[in-house]
Amino acid sequence: MKLISSTKKKKLTLETAHDFSALGISSAEKDYKLCFRINKLLEMDLKKDGKLIIHDNLTKQKQEAECYIYKDIEMLCTFFLVRNRQEAFFVQPIYKQADYILLMQPPPKASLIDDFKKRLSTISNIQSTFAIPTDQLKHIDAE
């Protein structure tokens, strides 16, 4: 995936699958409402601020997906929230049960990821949250 921001361009390439962590979120909530609830609960400021370019290594195609971004300066971590099901494709087709994917780069401590999962599960319109093994995800670039 590549991140395209409308304001500034920075290039970051994640060569290995372990440069980030991912959580799957099952929720029928609209993306902006889900972001509002996540922002309130986790004291974040996710904003619709870019597009991810999804690279499919099998078909060699690149497709765009809008995402919400929050850069936490204290944690030195960037969070990307993307809807898994786009109009014509899934961002991560092997995890179709995830309506949203929360990417964290670089990966925070495992205890913090577990805390996020537990806290996100308390949101009324989230049916489930689960860790996604990063070795099973597509290659991700952020630009």
PDB file of C-alpha atoms in Angstrom:
ATOM      1  CA  MET A   1       0.000   0.000   0.000  1.00  0.00           C
ATOM      2  CA  LYS A   2       1.142   3.545  -0.622  1.00  0.00           C
ATOM      3  CA  LEU A   3      -0.146   6.551   1.194  1.00  0.00           C
ATOM      4  CA  ILE A   4      -0.896   9.587  -0.938  1.00  0.00           C
ATOM      5  CA  SER A   5      -1.560  12.716   1.074  1.00  0.00           C
ATOM      6  CA  SER A   6      -3.091  15.767  -0.494  1.00  0.00           C
ATOM      7  CA  THR A   7      -0.730  18.063   1.400  1.00  0.00           C
ATOM      8  CA  LYS A   8       2.817  16.692   1.553  1.00  0.00           C
ATOM      9  CA  LYS A   9       4.432  13.650  -0.005  1.00  0.00           C
ATOM     10  CA  LYS A  10       6.748  11.455   1.995  1.00  0.00           C
ATOM     11  CA  LYS A  11       7.925   8.056   0.923  1.00  0.00           C
ATOM     12  CA  LEU A  12       8.158   5.128   3.265  1.00  0.00           C
ATOM     13  CA  THR A  13       8.600   1.572   2.086  1.00  0.00           C
ATOM     14  CA  LEU A  14       7.860  -1.333   4.400  1.00  0.00           C
ATOM     15  CA  GLU A  15      10.021  -4.136   3.125  1.00  0.00           C
ATOM     16  CA  THR A  16       9.086  -6.767   5.652  1.00  0.00           C
ATOM     17  CA  ALA A  17       5.721  -7.721   7.012  1.00  0.00           C
ATOM     18  CA  HIS A  18       6.921  -6.958  10.543  1.00  0.00           C
ATOM     19  CA  ASP A  19       7.195  -3.184  10.087  1.00  0.00           C
ATOM     20  CA  PHE A  20       3.575  -2.780  11.161  1.00  0.00           C
ATOM     21  CA  SER A  21       0.774  -4.405  13.129  1.00  0.00           C
ATOM     22  CA  ALA A  22      -2.803  -4.860  11.992  1.00  0.00           C
ATOM     23  CA  LEU A  23      -6.150  -5.252  13.727  1.00  0.00           C
ATOM     24  CA  GLY A  24      -9.294  -6.398  11.983  1.00  0.00           C
ATOM     25  CA  ILE A  25     -12.515  -4.676  13.016  1.00  0.00           C
ATOM     26  CA  SER A  26     -15.968  -6.092  12.261  1.00  0.00           C
ATOM     27  CA  SER A  27     -18.550  -3.314  12.246  1.00  0.00           C
ATOM     28  CA  ALA A  28     -21.409  -2.209  10.012  1.00  0.00           C
ATOM     29  CA  GLU A  29     -20.863   1.379  11.169  1.00  0.00           C
ATOM     30  CA  LYS A  30     -20.130   4.067   8.564  1.00  0.00           C
ATOM     31  CA  ASP A  31     -16.427   4.933   8.458  1.00  0.00           C
ATOM     32  CA  TYR A  32     -16.803   8.507   9.710  1.00  0.00           C
ATOM     33  CA  LYS A  33     -18.952   7.372  12.660  1.00  0.00           C
ATOM     34  CA  LEU A  34     -16.513   4.603  13.515  1.00  0.00           C
ATOM     35  CA  CYS A  35     -13.624   7.093  13.416  1.00  0.00           C
ATOM     36  CA  PHE A  36     -15.525   9.426  15.726  1.00  0.00           C
ATOM     37  CA  ARG A  37     -16.031   6.600  18.229  1.00  0.00           C
ATOM     38  CA  ILE A  38     -12.410   5.391  17.966  1.00  0.00           C
ATOM     39  CA  ASN A  39     -11.096   8.943  18.320  1.00  0.00           C
ATOM     40  CA  LYS A  40     -13.180   9.483  21.437  1.00  0.00           C
ATOM     41  CA  LEU A  41     -12.322   6.142  23.047  1.00  0.00           C
ATOM     42  CA  LEU A  42      -8.597   6.006  22.233  1.00  0.00           C
ATOM     43  CA  GLU A  43      -8.009   9.775  22.352  1.00  0.00           C
ATOM     44  CA  MET A  44      -6.861   9.824  18.736  1.00  0.00           C
ATOM     45  CA  ASP A  45      -7.496  12.222  15.891  1.00  0.00           C
ATOM     46  CA  LEU A  46      -8.043   9.974  12.863  1.00  0.00           C
ATOM     47  CA  LYS A  47      -8.760  12.154   9.837  1.00  0.00           C
ATOM     48  CA  LYS A  48      -9.614  11.303   6.250  1.00  0.00           C
ATOM     49  CA  ASP A  49      -6.333  12.460   4.809  1.00  0.00           C
ATOM     50  CA  GLY A  50      -5.071  10.186   2.112  1.00  0.00           C
ATOM     51  CA  LYS A  51      -5.311   7.200  -0.127  1.00  0.00           C
ATOM     52  CA  LEU A  52      -3.595   3.875   0.117  1.00  0.00           C
ATOM     53  CA  ILE A  53      -2.316   2.216  -3.021  1.00  0.00           C
ATOM     54  CA  ILE A  54      -2.886  -1.514  -2.738  1.00  0.00           C
ATOM     55  CA  HIS A  55      -0.423  -3.698  -4.639  1.00  0.00           C
ATOM     56  CA  ASP A  56      -1.745  -7.103  -5.638  1.00  0.00           C
ATOM     57  CA  ASN A  57       1.281  -9.279  -6.359  1.00  0.00           C
ATOM     58  CA  LEU A  58      -0.796 -11.966  -8.064  1.00  0.00           C
ATOM     59  CA  THR A  59      -2.529  -9.752 -10.626  1.00  0.00           C
ATOM     60  CA  LYS A  60       0.180  -7.031 -10.621  1.00  0.00           C
ATOM     61  CA  GLN A  61      -2.570  -4.415 -10.262  1.00  0.00           C
ATOM     62  CA  LYS A  62      -2.567  -1.275  -8.125  1.00  0.00           C
ATOM     63  CA  GLN A  63      -5.802   0.039  -6.657  1.00  0.00           C
ATOM     64  CA  GLU A  64      -6.612   3.042  -4.456  1.00  0.00           C
ATOM     65  CA  ALA A  65      -8.400   3.020  -1.104  1.00  0.00           C
ATOM     66  CA  GLU A  66      -9.213   6.077   0.992  1.00  0.00           C
ATOM     67  CA  CYS A  67      -8.001   5.963   4.566  1.00  0.00           C
ATOM     68  CA  TYR A  68      -8.039   7.813   7.852  1.00  0.00           C
ATOM     69  CA  ILE A  69      -4.668   8.707   9.366  1.00  0.00           C
ATOM     70  CA  TYR A  70      -3.430   9.693  12.797  1.00  0.00           C
ATOM     71  CA  LYS A  71       0.212  10.331  13.672  1.00  0.00           C
ATOM     72  CA  ASP A  72       0.890   9.919  17.379  1.00  0.00           C
ATOM     73  CA  ILE A  73       4.025  11.924  18.128  1.00  0.00           C
ATOM     74  CA  GLU A  74       4.365  10.611  21.680  1.00  0.00           C
ATOM     75  CA  MET A  75       4.164   6.953  20.635  1.00  0.00           C
ATOM     76  CA  LEU A  76       6.078   7.584  17.389  1.00  0.00           C
ATOM     77  CA  CYS A  77       3.406   5.561  15.622  1.00  0.00           C
ATOM     78  CA  THR A  78       1.156   6.233  12.634  1.00  0.00           C
ATOM     79  CA  PHE A  79      -2.316   4.707  12.518  1.00  0.00           C
ATOM     80  CA  PHE A  80      -4.183   4.026   9.268  1.00  0.00           C
ATOM     81  CA  LEU A  81      -7.852   3.007   9.270  1.00  0.00           C
ATOM     82  CA  VAL A  82      -9.068   1.652   5.944  1.00  0.00           C
ATOM     83  CA  ARG A  83     -12.334   0.027   4.897  1.00  0.00           C
ATOM     84  CA  ASN A  84     -11.490  -3.521   3.835  1.00  0.00           C
ATOM     85  CA  ARG A  85     -14.258  -3.804   1.248  1.00  0.00           C
ATOM     86  CA  GLN A  86     -13.850  -1.214  -1.480  1.00  0.00           C
ATOM     87  CA  GLU A  87     -16.172  -0.828  -4.469  1.00  0.00           C
ATOM     88  CA  ALA A  88     -14.333  -3.301  -6.674  1.00  0.00           C
ATOM     89  CA  PHE A  89     -11.968  -5.209  -4.359  1.00  0.00           C
ATOM     90  CA  PHE A  90     -10.958  -6.157  -0.826  1.00  0.00           C
ATOM     91  CA  VAL A  91      -7.883  -4.516   0.646  1.00  0.00           C
ATOM     92  CA  GLN A  92      -7.104  -7.843   2.336  1.00  0.00           C
ATOM     93  CA  PRO A  93      -9.241 -10.539   0.680  1.00  0.00           C
ATOM     94  CA  ILE A  94      -8.160 -13.319   3.056  1.00  0.00           C
ATOM     95  CA  TYR A  95      -9.792 -11.352   5.903  1.00  0.00           C
ATOM     96  CA  LYS A  96     -13.232 -10.657   4.447  1.00  0.00           C
ATOM     97  CA  GLN A  97     -14.739 -10.822   7.946  1.00  0.00           C
ATOM     98  CA  ALA A  98     -12.904  -7.557   8.738  1.00  0.00           C
ATOM     99  CA  ASP A  99     -14.955  -4.560   7.671  1.00  0.00           C
ATOM    100  CA  TYR A 100     -12.047  -2.283   8.619  1.00  0.00           C
ATOM    101  CA  ILE A 101      -8.330  -2.731   9.121  1.00  0.00           C
ATOM    102  CA  LEU A 102      -6.356  -0.642  11.578  1.00  0.00           C
ATOM    103  CA  LEU A 103      -2.693  -0.563  10.580  1.00  0.00           C
ATOM    104  CA  MET A 104      -0.081   0.619  13.081  1.00  0.00           C
ATOM    105  CA  GLN A 105       3.393   1.543  11.870  1.00  0.00           C
ATOM    106  CA  PRO A 106       5.829   0.853  13.468  1.00  0.00           C
ATOM    107  CA  PRO A 107       4.146  -1.794  15.569  1.00  0.00           C
ATOM    108  CA  PRO A 108       3.496  -0.727  19.156  1.00  0.00           C
ATOM    109  CA  LYS A 109       4.145  -3.072  22.063  1.00  0.00           C
ATOM    110  CA  ALA A 110       2.014  -6.224  22.127  1.00  0.00           C
ATOM    111  CA  SER A 111       0.437  -5.133  25.419  1.00  0.00           C
ATOM    112  CA  LEU A 112      -0.775  -1.901  23.796  1.00  0.00           C
ATOM    113  CA  ILE A 113      -2.244  -3.800  20.836  1.00  0.00           C
ATOM    114  CA  ASP A 114      -4.096  -6.084  23.267  1.00  0.00           C
ATOM    115  CA  ASP A 115      -5.354  -3.010  25.122  1.00  0.00           C
ATOM    116  CA  PHE A 116      -6.597  -1.507  21.837  1.00  0.00           C
ATOM    117  CA  LYS A 117      -8.434  -4.753  20.986  1.00  0.00           C
ATOM    118  CA  LYS A 118     -10.156  -4.847  24.387  1.00  0.00           C
ATOM    119  CA  ARG A 119     -11.100  -1.172  24.332  1.00  0.00           C
ATOM    120  CA  LEU A 120     -12.345  -1.271  20.721  1.00  0.00           C
ATOM    121  CA  SER A 121     -14.530  -4.264  21.633  1.00  0.00           C
ATOM    122  CA  THR A 122     -16.404  -2.031  24.082  1.00  0.00           C
ATOM    123  CA  ILE A 123     -17.741   0.171  21.257  1.00  0.00           C
ATOM    124  CA  SER A 124     -21.386  -0.808  20.804  1.00  0.00           C
ATOM    125  CA  ASN A 125     -21.317  -1.062  16.992  1.00  0.00           C
ATOM    126  CA  ILE A 126     -18.147  -3.145  16.837  1.00  0.00           C
ATOM    127  CA  GLN A 127     -18.976  -6.850  16.740  1.00  0.00           C
ATOM    128  CA  SER A 128     -15.378  -8.081  17.036  1.00  0.00           C
ATOM    129  CA  THR A 129     -11.719  -7.106  16.855  1.00  0.00           C
ATOM    130  CA  PHE A 130      -8.876  -9.459  16.105  1.00  0.00           C
ATOM    131  CA  ALA A 131      -5.169  -9.385  15.385  1.00  0.00           C
ATOM    132  CA  ILE A 132      -4.195  -9.994  11.781  1.00  0.00           C
ATOM    133  CA  PRO A 133      -0.880 -11.815  11.324  1.00  0.00           C
ATOM    134  CA  THR A 134       1.260  -9.443   9.299  1.00  0.00           C
ATOM    135  CA  ASP A 135       3.039 -12.245   7.461  1.00  0.00           C
ATOM    136  CA  GLN A 136      -0.266 -12.993   5.686  1.00  0.00           C
ATOM    137  CA  LEU A 137      -0.893  -9.469   4.394  1.00  0.00           C
ATOM    138  CA  LYS A 138      -0.057  -7.925   1.061  1.00  0.00           C
ATOM    139  CA  HIS A 139       3.061  -5.826   0.612  1.00  0.00           C
ATOM    140  CA  ILE A 140       2.502  -2.310   1.916  1.00  0.00           C
ATOM    141  CA  ASP A 141       4.138   0.932   0.807  1.00  0.00           C
ATOM    142  CA  ALA A 142       3.281   4.324   2.246  1.00  0.00           C
ATOM    143  CA  GLU A 143       4.128   7.391   0.209  1.00  0.00           C
TER     144      GLU A 143
END
